[in-house]
Amino acid sequence: MYRPVDLARKHGLSAQAVRNYEEAGVIPPAARTASGYRVYTDQHATALGAYVALLPGYGYATAAVIMRSVIGGALEPALAAIDAAHVQLQRDRETVESVASAASILAGAAPDGLPEQPVSVGVVAHRLGVTPATLRKWERAGILAPSRSRNARVYTAEDVRDAELAHLLRRGGYLLGHIATVLDQVRAAGGPGPLAASLEDWRARLTARGRAMLSGSARLADYLERREQTYAAPPEGVTGGAAVLGDQGNSR
């Protein structure tokens, strides 16, 4: 039998956070004493443990969907949300491996003689041996993002670098969508060299997310199993929840 502060301490939360989670529907409604104080049972403790365990792997939005669904007795939407999260994880794994394959090509690609001042689309096209229309097509595909000056495209040194890397990958047979993904990661990492070093960290984060999903799912399964058990009715003086004791301090 727990007060909000009792549940909170177990998870390093505040009592107000527990009340907020109840109001958000991610843990079941609390029982109430005759004087209106909240009191919780092991069922609430298990639900809170499941929700907190789901957060690292599934995130706040998906964890909330899962818990609201199971608390409301709708298991299918919860399972669908879990399935979708695992599909996304698999897509992320495929992305990191496809980026890794491209990174091996780019590892030795450090464009030389990049312009010190912004240049026009014609200059970049001539440098690469492609047409300006090709560069505009790459822009529409999200590969390049040159700025505008007097309604004309201008390419900085970083833009020229990205164009050269895109040209290299295009010659390697990569599709435009794949190249856009790779160059997004190049820009985020600060260049093709740092990208290669960042891949192991990226893989480690995906592994951690996958393990967190397993842990969260196990806690959710425990909660579902406990839900199927029969809970005693609340004792006299307590309404709206599972069996609890009477007033336990300032725990409304």
mmCIF file of C-alpha atoms in Angstrom:
data_model
loop_
_atom_site.group_PDB
_atom_site.id
_atom_site.type_symbol
_atom_site.label_atom_id
_atom_site.label_comp_id
_atom_site.label_asym_id
_atom_site.label_seq_id
_atom_site.Cartn_x
_atom_site.Cartn_y
_atom_site.Cartn_z
ATOM 1 C CA MET A 1 0.000 0.000 0.000
ATOM 2 C CA TYR A 2 1.676 3.169 -1.153
ATOM 3 C CA ARG A 3 1.419 6.920 -1.009
ATOM 4 C CA PRO A 4 2.548 8.923 -4.090
ATOM 5 C CA VAL A 5 5.867 9.623 -2.367
ATOM 6 C CA ASP A 6 6.408 5.893 -1.768
ATOM 7 C CA LEU A 7 6.081 5.093 -5.473
ATOM 8 C CA ALA A 8 8.161 8.117 -6.388
ATOM 9 C CA ARG A 9 11.152 7.124 -4.248
ATOM 10 C CA LYS A 10 11.480 3.762 -5.998
ATOM 11 C CA HIS A 11 12.132 5.452 -9.332
ATOM 12 C CA GLY A 12 13.861 8.674 -8.312
ATOM 13 C CA LEU A 13 10.746 10.680 -9.133
ATOM 14 C CA SER A 14 8.812 13.332 -7.305
ATOM 15 C CA ALA A 15 5.403 12.642 -5.810
ATOM 16 C CA GLN A 16 4.003 15.222 -8.219
ATOM 17 C CA ALA A 17 5.434 13.259 -11.160
ATOM 18 C CA VAL A 18 3.533 10.185 -9.988
ATOM 19 C CA ARG A 19 0.332 12.213 -9.782
ATOM 20 C CA ASN A 20 1.047 13.640 -13.245
ATOM 21 C CA TYR A 21 1.531 10.148 -14.667
ATOM 22 C CA GLU A 22 -1.796 9.105 -13.192
ATOM 23 C CA GLU A 23 -3.527 12.119 -14.728
ATOM 24 C CA ALA A 24 -1.850 11.336 -18.060
ATOM 25 C CA GLY A 25 -3.294 7.809 -17.924
ATOM 26 C CA VAL A 26 0.036 5.945 -17.994
ATOM 27 C CA ILE A 27 -0.664 4.344 -14.619
ATOM 28 C CA PRO A 28 -4.120 3.269 -13.401
ATOM 29 C CA PRO A 29 -6.312 5.636 -11.390
ATOM 30 C CA ALA A 30 -5.466 5.662 -7.695
ATOM 31 C CA ALA A 31 -7.820 4.525 -4.997
ATOM 32 C CA ARG A 32 -9.063 7.277 -2.668
ATOM 33 C CA THR A 33 -9.646 7.370 1.049
ATOM 34 C CA ALA A 34 -12.864 8.855 2.419
ATOM 35 C CA SER A 35 -11.008 12.149 2.821
ATOM 36 C CA GLY A 36 -9.793 12.066 -0.794
ATOM 37 C CA TYR A 37 -6.149 11.054 -0.397
ATOM 38 C CA ARG A 38 -4.534 8.961 -3.117
ATOM 39 C CA VAL A 39 -3.349 5.486 -2.194
ATOM 40 C CA TYR A 40 -1.719 2.977 -4.507
ATOM 41 C CA THR A 41 -1.253 -0.781 -4.626
ATOM 42 C CA ASP A 42 1.264 -3.191 -6.109
ATOM 43 C CA GLN A 43 -0.674 -2.943 -9.368
ATOM 44 C CA HIS A 44 0.170 0.766 -9.580
ATOM 45 C CA ALA A 45 3.769 0.100 -8.608
ATOM 46 C CA THR A 46 4.085 -2.499 -11.375
ATOM 47 C CA ALA A 47 2.461 -0.169 -13.923
ATOM 48 C CA LEU A 48 4.799 2.672 -12.998
ATOM 49 C CA GLY A 49 7.773 0.325 -13.202
ATOM 50 C CA ALA A 50 6.665 -0.778 -16.666
ATOM 51 C CA TYR A 51 6.200 2.781 -17.910
ATOM 52 C CA VAL A 52 9.565 3.957 -16.590
ATOM 53 C CA ALA A 53 11.247 0.875 -18.103
ATOM 54 C CA LEU A 54 9.633 1.494 -21.500
ATOM 55 C CA LEU A 55 10.904 5.067 -21.759
ATOM 56 C CA PRO A 56 14.585 4.436 -22.688
ATOM 57 C CA GLY A 57 13.723 2.109 -25.552
ATOM 58 C CA TYR A 58 10.435 3.465 -26.845
ATOM 59 C CA GLY A 59 10.440 7.139 -25.854
ATOM 60 C CA TYR A 60 7.776 9.146 -24.072
ATOM 61 C CA ALA A 61 5.181 9.243 -26.847
ATOM 62 C CA THR A 62 5.206 5.522 -27.686
ATOM 63 C CA ALA A 63 5.498 4.446 -24.043
ATOM 64 C CA ALA A 64 2.433 6.550 -23.254
ATOM 65 C CA VAL A 65 0.459 4.970 -26.109
ATOM 66 C CA ILE A 66 1.432 1.506 -24.884
ATOM 67 C CA MET A 67 0.491 2.106 -21.257
ATOM 68 C CA ARG A 68 -2.770 3.955 -21.986
ATOM 69 C CA SER A 69 -3.815 1.130 -24.280
ATOM 70 C CA VAL A 70 -3.117 -1.706 -21.859
ATOM 71 C CA ILE A 71 -4.629 0.189 -18.927
ATOM 72 C CA GLY A 72 -7.719 0.767 -21.038
ATOM 73 C CA GLY A 73 -7.899 -2.944 -21.870
ATOM 74 C CA ALA A 74 -6.919 -2.489 -25.539
ATOM 75 C CA LEU A 75 -3.899 -4.723 -26.066
ATOM 76 C CA GLU A 76 -3.818 -4.602 -29.880
ATOM 77 C CA PRO A 77 -2.914 -0.878 -30.164
ATOM 78 C CA ALA A 78 -0.159 -1.415 -27.591
ATOM 79 C CA LEU A 79 1.283 -4.339 -29.553
ATOM 80 C CA ALA A 80 1.028 -2.342 -32.783
ATOM 81 C CA ALA A 81 3.025 0.497 -31.203
ATOM 82 C CA ILE A 82 5.664 -1.987 -30.034
ATOM 83 C CA ASP A 83 5.842 -3.567 -33.489
ATOM 84 C CA ALA A 84 6.245 -0.176 -35.152
ATOM 85 C CA ALA A 85 9.085 0.740 -32.798
ATOM 86 C CA HIS A 86 10.918 -2.491 -33.624
ATOM 87 C CA VAL A 87 10.413 -1.898 -37.347
ATOM 88 C CA GLN A 88 11.945 1.562 -36.934
ATOM 89 C CA LEU A 89 14.883 0.094 -35.036
ATOM 90 C CA GLN A 90 15.495 -2.366 -37.856
ATOM 91 C CA ARG A 91 15.348 0.473 -40.395
ATOM 92 C CA ASP A 92 17.860 2.412 -38.334
ATOM 93 C CA ARG A 93 20.151 -0.616 -38.278
ATOM 94 C CA GLU A 94 19.890 -0.902 -42.058
ATOM 95 C CA THR A 95 20.628 2.812 -42.388
ATOM 96 C CA VAL A 96 23.765 2.671 -40.280
ATOM 97 C CA GLU A 97 25.075 -0.289 -42.258
ATOM 98 C CA SER A 98 24.351 1.383 -45.593
ATOM 99 C CA VAL A 99 26.055 4.549 -44.368
ATOM 100 C CA ALA A 100 28.994 2.439 -43.207
ATOM 101 C CA SER A 101 29.370 0.898 -46.656
ATOM 102 C CA ALA A 102 29.408 4.367 -48.211
ATOM 103 C CA ALA A 103 31.730 5.693 -45.511
ATOM 104 C CA SER A 104 34.352 3.176 -46.579
ATOM 105 C CA ILE A 105 34.311 4.782 -50.020
ATOM 106 C CA LEU A 106 34.462 8.285 -48.568
ATOM 107 C CA ALA A 107 37.160 7.505 -46.004
ATOM 108 C CA GLY A 108 39.932 8.473 -48.397
ATOM 109 C CA ALA A 109 37.953 11.224 -50.073
ATOM 110 C CA ALA A 110 39.210 14.577 -48.851
ATOM 111 C CA PRO A 111 38.498 17.053 -51.660
ATOM 112 C CA ASP A 112 41.423 19.343 -52.366
ATOM 113 C CA GLY A 113 41.408 22.939 -53.508
ATOM 114 C CA LEU A 114 37.993 23.861 -52.174
ATOM 115 C CA PRO A 115 37.015 27.451 -53.024
ATOM 116 C CA GLU A 116 37.614 30.112 -50.395
ATOM 117 C CA GLN A 117 34.628 32.148 -51.581
ATOM 118 C CA PRO A 118 31.140 30.983 -52.607
ATOM 119 C CA VAL A 119 30.908 29.964 -56.252
ATOM 120 C CA SER A 120 28.111 29.571 -58.772
ATOM 121 C CA VAL A 121 26.352 26.404 -59.863
ATOM 122 C CA GLY A 122 28.191 26.617 -63.197
ATOM 123 C CA VAL A 123 31.583 26.573 -61.491
ATOM 124 C CA VAL A 124 30.654 23.515 -59.428
ATOM 125 C CA ALA A 125 29.204 21.732 -62.463
ATOM 126 C CA HIS A 126 32.390 22.361 -64.425
ATOM 127 C CA ARG A 127 34.536 21.157 -61.519
ATOM 128 C CA LEU A 128 32.637 17.843 -61.363
ATOM 129 C CA GLY A 129 32.078 17.402 -65.068
ATOM 130 C CA VAL A 130 28.294 17.353 -64.720
ATOM 131 C CA THR A 131 25.542 19.671 -65.860
ATOM 132 C CA PRO A 132 23.920 22.354 -63.696
ATOM 133 C CA ALA A 133 20.671 20.405 -64.154
ATOM 134 C CA THR A 134 22.293 17.432 -62.379
ATOM 135 C CA LEU A 135 23.195 19.602 -59.389
ATOM 136 C CA ARG A 136 19.653 20.962 -59.253
ATOM 137 C CA LYS A 137 18.337 17.375 -59.325
ATOM 138 C CA TRP A 138 20.624 16.520 -56.380
ATOM 139 C CA GLU A 139 19.279 19.552 -54.569
ATOM 140 C CA ARG A 140 15.693 18.396 -55.059
ATOM 141 C CA ALA A 141 16.709 14.980 -53.701
ATOM 142 C CA GLY A 142 17.949 16.621 -50.490
ATOM 143 C CA ILE A 143 21.622 15.936 -51.210
ATOM 144 C CA LEU A 144 22.716 19.550 -51.607
ATOM 145 C CA ALA A 145 21.400 22.721 -49.998
ATOM 146 C CA PRO A 146 23.134 25.736 -51.555
ATOM 147 C CA SER A 147 22.121 29.178 -50.406
ATOM 148 C CA ARG A 148 20.769 31.921 -52.646
ATOM 149 C CA SER A 149 22.228 35.299 -53.565
ATOM 150 C CA ARG A 150 20.055 37.528 -55.718
ATOM 151 C CA ASN A 151 17.995 34.434 -56.561
ATOM 152 C CA ALA A 152 21.056 32.553 -57.826
ATOM 153 C CA ARG A 153 22.497 29.445 -56.222
ATOM 154 C CA VAL A 154 25.840 29.893 -54.487
ATOM 155 C CA TYR A 155 27.982 27.056 -53.166
ATOM 156 C CA THR A 156 30.240 27.392 -50.138
ATOM 157 C CA ALA A 157 33.334 25.250 -49.648
ATOM 158 C CA GLU A 158 31.215 22.800 -47.627
ATOM 159 C CA ASP A 159 28.621 22.669 -50.413
ATOM 160 C CA VAL A 160 31.331 21.920 -52.970
ATOM 161 C CA ARG A 161 32.711 19.210 -50.709
ATOM 162 C CA ASP A 162 29.249 17.645 -50.435
ATOM 163 C CA ALA A 163 28.814 17.834 -54.211
ATOM 164 C CA GLU A 164 32.129 16.046 -54.737
ATOM 165 C CA LEU A 165 31.231 13.347 -52.214
ATOM 166 C CA ALA A 166 27.828 12.925 -53.865
ATOM 167 C CA HIS A 167 29.519 12.630 -57.250
ATOM 168 C CA LEU A 168 31.842 9.965 -55.878
ATOM 169 C CA LEU A 169 28.948 7.947 -54.442
ATOM 170 C CA ARG A 170 26.910 8.370 -57.603
ATOM 171 C CA ARG A 171 29.744 6.889 -59.625
ATOM 172 C CA GLY A 172 29.755 4.038 -57.119
ATOM 173 C CA GLY A 173 26.160 3.239 -58.053
ATOM 174 C CA TYR A 174 24.415 4.626 -54.961
ATOM 175 C CA LEU A 175 20.858 5.882 -55.337
ATOM 176 C CA LEU A 176 20.045 9.523 -54.658
ATOM 177 C CA GLY A 177 18.017 8.772 -51.529
ATOM 178 C CA HIS A 178 20.887 6.765 -50.096
ATOM 179 C CA ILE A 179 23.363 9.529 -50.905
ATOM 180 C CA ALA A 180 21.142 12.089 -49.161
ATOM 181 C CA THR A 181 21.146 9.944 -46.014
ATOM 182 C CA VAL A 182 24.916 9.529 -46.114
ATOM 183 C CA LEU A 183 25.565 13.229 -46.602
ATOM 184 C CA ASP A 184 23.224 14.108 -43.751
ATOM 185 C CA GLN A 185 25.466 11.974 -41.562
ATOM 186 C CA VAL A 186 28.627 13.505 -43.052
ATOM 187 C CA ARG A 187 27.374 16.971 -42.160
ATOM 188 C CA ALA A 188 26.308 15.891 -38.677
ATOM 189 C CA ALA A 189 29.711 14.297 -38.039
ATOM 190 C CA GLY A 190 31.692 17.228 -39.455
ATOM 191 C CA GLY A 191 33.149 15.477 -42.491
ATOM 192 C CA PRO A 192 33.789 12.041 -44.015
ATOM 193 C CA GLY A 193 36.686 11.362 -41.642
ATOM 194 C CA PRO A 194 34.742 11.939 -38.403
ATOM 195 C CA LEU A 195 31.792 10.037 -39.911
ATOM 196 C CA ALA A 196 33.737 6.775 -39.921
ATOM 197 C CA ALA A 197 34.619 7.271 -36.262
ATOM 198 C CA SER A 198 31.008 8.052 -35.340
ATOM 199 C CA LEU A 199 29.595 4.825 -36.777
ATOM 200 C CA GLU A 200 30.641 2.686 -33.827
ATOM 201 C CA ASP A 201 28.947 5.104 -31.450
ATOM 202 C CA TRP A 202 25.842 5.008 -33.651
ATOM 203 C CA ARG A 203 25.818 1.204 -33.554
ATOM 204 C CA ALA A 204 26.303 1.262 -29.785
ATOM 205 C CA ARG A 205 23.294 3.550 -29.372
ATOM 206 C CA LEU A 206 21.137 1.218 -31.464
ATOM 207 C CA THR A 207 22.285 -1.763 -29.409
ATOM 208 C CA ALA A 208 21.465 0.093 -26.192
ATOM 209 C CA ARG A 209 18.036 0.972 -27.562
ATOM 210 C CA GLY A 210 17.374 -2.633 -28.523
ATOM 211 C CA ARG A 211 18.335 -3.861 -25.060
ATOM 212 C CA ALA A 212 16.197 -1.166 -23.452
ATOM 213 C CA MET A 213 13.261 -2.356 -25.565
ATOM 214 C CA LEU A 214 13.777 -5.883 -24.257
ATOM 215 C CA SER A 215 13.881 -4.681 -20.644
ATOM 216 C CA GLY A 216 10.831 -2.483 -21.086
ATOM 217 C CA SER A 217 8.880 -5.264 -22.782
ATOM 218 C CA ALA A 218 9.710 -7.639 -19.931
ATOM 219 C CA ARG A 219 8.393 -5.180 -17.359
ATOM 220 C CA LEU A 220 5.275 -4.628 -19.453
ATOM 221 C CA ALA A 221 4.708 -8.401 -19.648
ATOM 222 C CA ASP A 222 4.998 -8.553 -15.862
ATOM 223 C CA TYR A 223 2.390 -5.821 -15.517
ATOM 224 C CA LEU A 224 0.018 -7.561 -17.933
ATOM 225 C CA GLU A 225 0.372 -10.821 -16.012
ATOM 226 C CA ARG A 226 -0.415 -9.074 -12.737
ATOM 227 C CA ARG A 227 -3.419 -7.352 -14.310
ATOM 228 C CA GLU A 228 -4.895 -10.746 -15.075
ATOM 229 C CA GLN A 229 -4.828 -11.668 -11.425
ATOM 230 C CA THR A 230 -7.813 -10.902 -9.239
ATOM 231 C CA TYR A 231 -7.372 -7.876 -6.998
ATOM 232 C CA ALA A 232 -9.216 -7.619 -3.726
ATOM 233 C CA ALA A 233 -11.878 -4.951 -3.398
ATOM 234 C CA PRO A 234 -10.846 -1.799 -1.508
ATOM 235 C CA PRO A 235 -11.533 -1.862 2.201
ATOM 236 C CA GLU A 236 -14.181 0.276 3.823
ATOM 237 C CA GLY A 237 -13.358 3.962 3.540
ATOM 238 C CA VAL A 238 -11.374 3.643 0.289
ATOM 239 C CA THR A 239 -12.890 4.020 -3.183
ATOM 240 C CA GLY A 240 -11.819 3.829 -6.809
ATOM 241 C CA GLY A 241 -8.908 1.377 -6.701
ATOM 242 C CA ALA A 242 -7.341 -1.807 -5.408
ATOM 243 C CA ALA A 243 -7.042 -2.745 -1.745
ATOM 244 C CA VAL A 244 -5.205 -0.120 0.331
ATOM 245 C CA LEU A 245 -4.960 1.108 3.881
ATOM 246 C CA GLY A 246 -6.463 4.313 5.200
ATOM 247 C CA ASP A 247 -5.086 7.885 5.252
ATOM 248 C CA GLN A 248 -1.297 8.005 5.030
ATOM 249 C CA GLY A 249 -0.391 11.637 5.433
ATOM 250 C CA ASN A 250 -0.483 14.402 2.885
ATOM 251 C CA SER A 251 -0.724 12.257 -0.244
ATOM 252 C CA ARG A 252 -3.652 13.643 -2.153
#
